[in-house]
Amino acid sequence: IELLRTTHTAHMGLLSQVLSVRQRVFHSVQARSAHLLHTSPGPDRVLPADSWTTSDLAGVVKLRLERDGFGSRLPVSCYSAVTRTVERYPDTLAWVDHDRKWTYEQYFAEVTNSAKALIELGLEP
């Protein structure tokens, strides 16, 4: 019984240390992620916001980031999500319209060409 008690105490001490390190790592990663979200250039940069809601078309809102689960993932823009998909699955079927089919790479090229043409015609955000 004494051996079990000693082993249990040692395991509880080790578990406490592991949880402490895990907590410090989590807070460190969370702080670095928050810094990167607000300072990195590009489409995935998160703008600082003071409100959870807005009715302003160009307004910004706070993001609800969670500690665990799906809400703990760093946010990405639609553009980044599509380009990642194109990089991972370029030859996978993405779109079918009647008798035409596009892979992700082909579809992205079509969308990019269309966007460039609209910009060339003077379309602004």
Phi, psi and omega in degrees: 000319180297321178297318177298318180296318179294316179297316180298316179297318179295318179295320180294322177295317178295317178299319178298319178294316180298315179296323178295315179295317179301318179296317179295318179296316180301312181294324178294313179296318180297318179294316178296320179296316179298319179297314180296321181299324184269343186247341183285139178282166174107184188289343182264004179291135178260127180277142178298143181218153180253350187231154177276342182224161173203151173249001179281127182304323180260012183287163177241153180228156175292149176260142177267093178265133182258166179283322183228166173078198185300323181290354179269353178287145177290138181290148175228153178283166176300317180302313180295320179297318180292314181296325176295319179295318178298319180294321183280323187228057186299326185261005179280142180296125183250326190211136176231128177228102184055251183261002179258144179226142178231137169280170178301319180295316179294317181297316179297320178297318178297314180296316180297315178298319178295317179298317179298320180295319179294320177296319179298328178280355176106007178296134179237157178295000000 
